[in-house]
Coordinates of C-alpha atoms in Angstrom, one line a residue:
M1 CA 20.9 -47.9 -0.8
T2 CA 22.9 -45.6 1.5
A3 CA 22.0 -44.0 4.9
S4 CA 23.0 -40.9 7.1
L5 CA 22.0 -39.7 10.4
R6 CA 20.3 -36.4 10.6
V7 CA 19.0 -34.4 13.6
K8 CA 15.6 -32.9 13.4
N9 CA 13.6 -31.3 16.5
D10 CA 16.5 -32.7 18.8
R11 CA 16.1 -36.2 17.7
Y12 CA 18.0 -38.5 15.5
Y13 CA 16.6 -39.5 12.2
V14 CA 18.2 -42.2 9.7
V15 CA 17.9 -40.9 6.1
L16 CA 17.7 -43.6 3.7
T17 CA 18.8 -42.7 0.2
H18 CA 17.8 -45.1 -2.8
M19 CA 17.3 -45.0 -6.6
T20 CA 13.8 -45.6 -8.1
D21 CA 13.2 -45.4 -11.8
G22 CA 16.6 -43.6 -12.0
K23 CA 15.5 -40.9 -9.7
K24 CA 17.0 -40.4 -6.2
N25 CA 14.4 -40.6 -3.3
Q26 CA 15.0 -40.0 0.5
T27 CA 13.0 -41.7 3.2
W28 CA 13.3 -40.1 6.9
V29 CA 13.1 -42.8 9.6
S30 CA 12.8 -41.8 13.3
T31 CA 15.1 -43.6 15.6
G32 CA 13.1 -42.3 18.6
L33 CA 16.4 -41.2 20.2
T34 CA 17.1 -37.7 21.5
V35 CA 20.5 -36.3 20.6
T36 CA 22.0 -36.2 24.0
G37 CA 24.1 -39.1 24.6
N38 CA 22.7 -41.4 21.9
E39 CA 24.9 -41.1 18.7
G40 CA 26.4 -44.6 19.2
K41 CA 22.8 -46.0 19.5
A42 CA 21.6 -44.1 16.6
R43 CA 24.5 -45.1 14.5
Q44 CA 23.9 -48.9 15.4
L45 CA 20.2 -48.5 14.2
M46 CA 21.3 -46.9 10.9
L47 CA 23.6 -50.1 10.2
D48 CA 20.9 -52.3 11.2
M49 CA 18.7 -50.6 8.8
L50 CA 21.2 -51.2 6.1
G51 CA 21.7 -54.8 7.3
E52 CA 25.3 -54.3 8.0
K53 CA 27.5 -54.8 10.9
P54 CA 30.4 -52.6 12.5
E55 CA 33.5 -53.3 10.7
Q56 CA 35.9 -54.8 12.8
A57 CA 39.4 -53.0 13.2
A58 CA 41.1 -56.5 13.4
P59 CA 40.7 -60.1 12.6
P60 CA 38.8 -61.8 15.5
D61 CA 41.5 -64.6 15.7
M62 CA 44.3 -62.0 16.3
L63 CA 47.0 -62.7 19.0
F64 CA 46.8 -61.0 22.3
S65 CA 50.5 -59.7 21.9
D66 CA 49.3 -58.1 18.5
A67 CA 46.4 -56.6 20.4
V68 CA 48.8 -54.9 22.7
R69 CA 50.9 -53.8 19.7
R70 CA 47.9 -52.4 18.3
W71 CA 46.8 -50.4 21.4
L72 CA 50.5 -48.9 21.7
E73 CA 50.0 -47.4 18.1
D74 CA 46.5 -46.2 19.0
V75 CA 47.6 -44.5 22.4
R76 CA 50.8 -42.9 21.1
H77 CA 48.8 -40.0 19.7
R78 CA 46.9 -39.4 22.8
V79 CA 49.3 -39.0 25.6
D80 CA 52.6 -37.2 26.2
E81 CA 55.8 -38.5 25.1
V82 CA 57.0 -39.4 28.6
T83 CA 53.8 -41.4 29.2
Y84 CA 54.1 -43.3 26.0
Q85 CA 57.5 -44.1 26.8
G86 CA 56.7 -45.6 30.0
Y87 CA 53.8 -47.8 28.3
E88 CA 56.4 -48.9 25.6
V89 CA 59.2 -49.9 28.1
Q90 CA 56.6 -52.0 30.2
A91 CA 55.0 -53.7 27.1
R92 CA 58.3 -54.4 25.2
A93 CA 60.3 -55.5 28.5
H94 CA 57.6 -57.7 29.9
I95 CA 54.3 -57.9 28.3
L96 CA 55.1 -58.6 24.6
P97 CA 57.7 -61.2 25.4
Y98 CA 55.4 -63.2 27.7
F99 CA 52.4 -63.3 25.4
D100 CA 54.4 -63.9 22.1
D101 CA 55.9 -67.0 23.7
L102 CA 52.3 -68.0 25.0
Q103 CA 50.8 -67.5 21.6
I104 CA 47.4 -67.0 22.9
R105 CA 44.6 -65.6 21.0
L106 CA 42.9 -62.2 22.0
C107 CA 39.4 -64.0 22.2
D108 CA 41.0 -66.7 24.7
V109 CA 42.3 -64.4 27.0
D110 CA 40.5 -64.6 30.5
G111 CA 40.9 -63.5 34.0
E112 CA 42.8 -66.6 34.7
T113 CA 45.4 -65.9 31.9
L114 CA 45.9 -62.4 33.3
Q115 CA 46.1 -63.4 36.8
T116 CA 48.8 -65.8 35.9
Y117 CA 50.7 -63.2 34.2
I118 CA 50.6 -61.0 37.3
N119 CA 51.5 -63.5 39.7
V120 CA 54.6 -64.7 37.5
K121 CA 55.7 -61.3 37.3
A122 CA 55.2 -60.8 41.1
K123 CA 57.7 -63.5 41.7
F124 CA 60.2 -63.5 38.9
G125 CA 59.7 -60.3 37.2
R126 CA 63.0 -58.5 37.7
S127 CA 65.3 -58.3 34.9
D128 CA 68.4 -59.3 36.9
G129 CA 66.6 -62.5 37.9
H130 CA 66.7 -61.5 41.5
G131 CA 62.8 -61.7 42.7
G132 CA 59.7 -60.0 41.5
L133 CA 58.4 -56.6 40.4
S134 CA 57.0 -54.4 42.8
A135 CA 53.1 -53.8 43.4
V136 CA 53.6 -50.4 41.8
S137 CA 55.1 -51.8 38.6
L138 CA 52.6 -54.4 38.5
R139 CA 49.7 -52.0 38.6
Q140 CA 51.4 -50.2 35.6
H141 CA 51.3 -53.5 33.8
K142 CA 47.8 -54.2 34.5
N143 CA 46.9 -50.7 33.3
V144 CA 48.4 -51.7 29.8
L145 CA 46.6 -54.9 29.7
N146 CA 43.4 -53.2 30.7
Q147 CA 43.7 -50.5 28.3
T148 CA 44.6 -53.2 25.5
L149 CA 41.3 -55.0 26.1
K150 CA 39.2 -51.9 26.5
L151 CA 40.4 -50.9 23.0
A152 CA 39.4 -54.4 21.7
Q153 CA 36.0 -54.4 23.6
R154 CA 35.2 -51.0 22.1
D155 CA 35.9 -52.3 18.6
G156 CA 33.9 -55.3 19.0
L157 CA 36.6 -58.0 19.2
I158 CA 35.7 -59.1 22.5
Q159 CA 32.5 -58.7 24.5
T160 CA 34.0 -58.4 28.1
N161 CA 37.1 -57.0 29.6
P162 CA 38.5 -59.8 31.9
A163 CA 41.1 -57.5 33.2
D164 CA 38.4 -56.6 35.7
L165 CA 38.8 -59.9 37.5
V166 CA 42.5 -59.6 38.2
V167 CA 43.5 -59.4 42.0
M168 CA 46.4 -57.2 42.4
P169 CA 49.1 -57.6 45.4
H170 CA 48.9 -55.0 48.0
A171 CA 51.3 -52.2 47.8
A172 CA 53.4 -51.5 50.8
Q173 CA 53.5 -47.8 51.7
F174 CA 57.0 -46.3 50.8
T175 CA 58.8 -44.4 53.6
G176 CA 61.4 -42.2 52.4
T177 CA 64.7 -41.4 54.2
F178 CA 65.4 -37.4 54.8
Y179 CA 68.2 -35.8 56.0
T180 CA 68.5 -34.0 59.4
E181 CA 69.9 -30.6 59.7
A182 CA 73.6 -32.0 60.5
Q183 CA 73.3 -34.3 57.4
M184 CA 72.2 -31.6 55.2
R185 CA 74.9 -29.4 56.3
D186 CA 77.6 -32.3 55.8
L187 CA 76.2 -33.1 52.2
L188 CA 76.4 -29.4 51.1
T189 CA 79.7 -28.8 52.6
A190 CA 81.2 -32.1 51.2
V191 CA 80.0 -31.3 47.6
K192 CA 80.6 -27.5 47.4
N193 CA 83.5 -28.1 44.9
E194 CA 81.4 -30.6 42.8
R195 CA 79.8 -29.5 39.5
L196 CA 76.6 -30.9 40.6
Y197 CA 76.6 -28.6 43.8
P198 CA 74.2 -25.9 42.3
I199 CA 71.6 -28.3 41.3
I200 CA 71.8 -30.1 44.9
Y201 CA 71.2 -26.7 46.6
V202 CA 68.7 -25.4 44.4
T203 CA 66.7 -28.8 44.4
A204 CA 66.9 -28.9 48.3
L205 CA 66.3 -25.3 48.7
Y206 CA 63.0 -25.0 46.9
G207 CA 61.9 -28.7 47.1
L208 CA 61.9 -29.3 43.4
R209 CA 61.5 -32.5 41.3
R210 CA 64.5 -33.7 39.3
S211 CA 62.5 -32.9 36.1
E212 CA 61.8 -29.3 37.6
V213 CA 65.3 -28.5 38.6
L214 CA 66.8 -29.5 35.2
G215 CA 64.0 -27.9 33.3
L216 CA 64.8 -24.3 34.9
K217 CA 65.5 -21.9 32.1
W218 CA 66.5 -18.2 32.7
D219 CA 62.9 -17.2 32.1
S220 CA 62.1 -18.8 35.2
I221 CA 64.2 -16.4 37.2
N222 CA 63.1 -12.8 37.6
F223 CA 65.8 -10.9 39.3
A224 CA 63.8 -7.7 39.3
M225 CA 60.8 -9.4 41.1
Q226 CA 63.1 -11.7 43.2
T227 CA 61.0 -14.7 42.1
L228 CA 61.7 -18.4 40.7
T229 CA 59.0 -19.9 38.8
I230 CA 58.5 -23.5 37.7
R231 CA 57.4 -23.6 34.2
H232 CA 59.3 -26.0 32.4
T233 CA 60.5 -29.6 32.9
V234 CA 63.0 -32.2 31.6
A235 CA 62.1 -36.0 32.0
R236 CA 63.3 -39.3 30.6
V237 CA 62.3 -42.9 30.2
T238 CA 63.9 -44.0 27.1
K239 CA 65.0 -40.6 26.0
V240 CA 65.0 -36.9 27.1
V241 CA 61.7 -35.0 26.6
E242 CA 61.7 -31.3 27.3
K243 CA 58.2 -29.9 28.0
N244 CA 57.1 -26.5 28.6
K245 CA 54.6 -27.4 31.1
T246 CA 54.6 -28.9 34.6
K247 CA 53.7 -32.3 36.0
N248 CA 50.3 -30.9 36.7
A249 CA 48.6 -27.5 37.2
S250 CA 49.4 -27.3 40.9
S251 CA 53.1 -27.8 40.0
F252 CA 53.3 -24.6 38.3
R253 CA 54.2 -22.4 41.2
S254 CA 56.7 -19.6 42.1
F255 CA 59.1 -19.1 45.0
P256 CA 60.7 -16.0 46.5
L257 CA 64.4 -15.7 45.5
T258 CA 66.4 -15.6 48.6
D259 CA 69.7 -13.2 48.4
D260 CA 71.7 -16.4 48.6
A261 CA 69.9 -18.0 45.5
V262 CA 70.2 -14.8 43.7
R263 CA 74.2 -14.9 44.5
L264 CA 74.2 -18.4 43.2
F265 CA 72.2 -17.8 40.0
K266 CA 74.4 -14.7 39.3
I267 CA 77.6 -16.8 39.5
L268 CA 76.1 -19.2 37.2
L269 CA 75.3 -16.7 34.7
Q270 CA 78.9 -15.3 34.9
Q271 CA 80.0 -19.0 34.2
E272 CA 77.7 -19.3 31.3
Q273 CA 78.9 -16.2 29.6
Y274 CA 82.6 -17.2 29.9
Y275 CA 82.0 -20.4 28.3
R276 CA 79.8 -18.9 25.6
N277 CA 82.8 -16.7 24.6
H278 CA 85.3 -19.6 25.1
F279 CA 83.4 -22.2 22.9
G280 CA 82.2 -19.4 20.3
K281 CA 80.2 -21.1 17.4
D282 CA 80.5 -24.4 19.0
Y283 CA 78.5 -23.4 22.1
I284 CA 75.2 -25.2 22.2
D285 CA 72.7 -22.1 22.5
N286 CA 69.8 -22.8 24.7
D287 CA 68.2 -21.1 27.8
Y288 CA 68.7 -23.8 30.4
V289 CA 70.2 -22.8 33.8
F290 CA 72.1 -25.9 34.3
T291 CA 74.3 -27.2 31.5
W292 CA 77.7 -28.6 30.8
E293 CA 80.4 -26.3 29.6
D294 CA 79.5 -26.4 25.9
G295 CA 75.9 -25.6 26.7
H296 CA 74.1 -28.9 26.4
P297 CA 71.8 -29.7 29.3
Y298 CA 72.4 -32.3 31.8
S299 CA 70.9 -35.8 31.4
P300 CA 68.4 -36.7 34.3
D301 CA 70.1 -40.0 34.6
Y302 CA 73.5 -38.4 34.9
V303 CA 72.4 -36.3 38.0
S304 CA 70.9 -39.3 39.7
H305 CA 73.8 -41.5 39.2
T306 CA 76.2 -38.8 40.1
F307 CA 74.4 -37.9 43.2
H308 CA 74.7 -41.7 44.3
K309 CA 78.3 -41.7 43.6
L310 CA 78.9 -38.3 45.6
L311 CA 77.2 -39.8 48.7
K312 CA 79.5 -42.8 48.3
K313 CA 82.6 -40.8 47.8
Y314 CA 82.0 -38.6 51.0
D315 CA 80.7 -41.6 53.0
L316 CA 77.2 -39.9 53.4
P317 CA 73.8 -41.8 54.3
H318 CA 72.1 -43.0 51.2
I319 CA 69.0 -41.2 50.1
R320 CA 67.4 -40.8 46.6
F321 CA 67.9 -37.6 44.9
H322 CA 64.1 -37.1 45.0
D323 CA 64.4 -37.1 48.8
L324 CA 66.2 -33.9 48.7
R325 CA 63.0 -32.1 48.2
H326 CA 61.4 -33.1 51.5
P327 CA 63.1 -30.9 54.1
Y328 CA 61.7 -27.9 52.2
V329 CA 58.4 -29.3 51.5
K330 CA 58.0 -30.0 55.5
H331 CA 59.1 -26.6 56.7
T332 CA 57.0 -24.5 54.1
T333 CA 54.0 -26.4 53.1
K334 CA 52.9 -29.0 55.5
K335 CA 51.6 -28.9 59.1
Y336 CA 54.1 -29.9 62.0
N337 CA 53.3 -32.7 64.2
S338 CA 55.4 -31.2 67.0
E339 CA 57.2 -28.3 68.0
K340 CA 60.4 -30.3 67.5
Q341 CA 59.8 -30.7 63.9
K342 CA 59.2 -27.0 63.3
T343 CA 62.5 -26.2 65.0
Q344 CA 64.1 -28.9 62.9
A345 CA 62.9 -27.5 59.8
T346 CA 63.9 -24.0 60.7
K347 CA 67.4 -25.2 61.5
I348 CA 67.7 -26.9 58.2
A349 CA 66.7 -23.7 56.4
W350 CA 69.6 -21.9 58.1
V351 CA 72.2 -24.5 56.5
F352 CA 71.5 -23.2 53.1
R353 CA 72.8 -19.6 53.8
F354 CA 76.0 -21.1 55.4
C355 CA 76.5 -23.4 52.5
I356 CA 75.9 -20.8 49.7
F357 CA 78.3 -18.6 51.3
N358 CA 81.0 -21.3 51.0
Y359 CA 80.1 -21.7 47.3
S360 CA 80.4 -18.0 46.4
K361 CA 83.8 -18.1 48.0
R362 CA 85.0 -21.3 46.1
S363 CA 87.4 -20.9 43.2
W364 CA 86.5 -21.9 39.6
T365 CA 88.5 -21.4 36.5
L366 CA 87.8 -18.6 34.2

């Protein structure tokens, strides 16, 4: 006997098909369930009528570490590449080694097991052996554990999700360090002859994320309309991923091109044309604004590491590359807490005009 689900008058019916005296006969059995939101229940009733249980996707005595691997394989087709890289790094660097050593079965994992893992990583989780992981990192780990168990619960391998019982450490609020007007002027003046200067300038002027400034293509810059539009990104966890989309919908945005920004981008266009001619067929053809001489784009890691080296080289206060965007954000999109903040933001804006003039006068070999 076989069975199938059918809909009639907005209700689910189980159609049982069986053979009698060599003839096929069908019996319609009402489930009493309406169509909206009841497909799962109706399917279970159908299986019950057949005297069958849902097929388990994996053996009930599987190891928890294998359940994590199973979840990784399942999720890789449902999220973008950068998100998956993050999951994979957390799993392979921390979660899988820990639970492979523990050899605990999926069905034996409980709240205490998971809480112990979080507590151990909070104290000793750093790969360099100096202390534990941050609360933010631990929440990312818990997400992997939770999603693994949710998949197992969905497939009937476990009845409840013990990740709901885990207590996470409190995440301290991060306070970034941002440059003042004088510090921004010192930075841009100091690095005006460095190859990273245009990236630093554009990042700070428009308040861009690293992925956004490296994702700038020439189709993002409209000289006729005097606009710069954020439409592409370049990110990296374990390998570089180029995406023709922004972090979220609000990240897709446009800015007015200042006269000084136009001057900078035109200098970069001249440089690119020179190097295209110089390298000929060996030039790596692409539309990115910021590239090496042979055309291949900058790596996100190279930009961050080189930025830190430049700060050390010129004895400048340490900030993250990401912190370059905040002076712009504050003086364009946020409210001021005081007139002093507004004045400071205006002064920083003037720094860019001074420094782009210096860059346009610098010598570069053609």
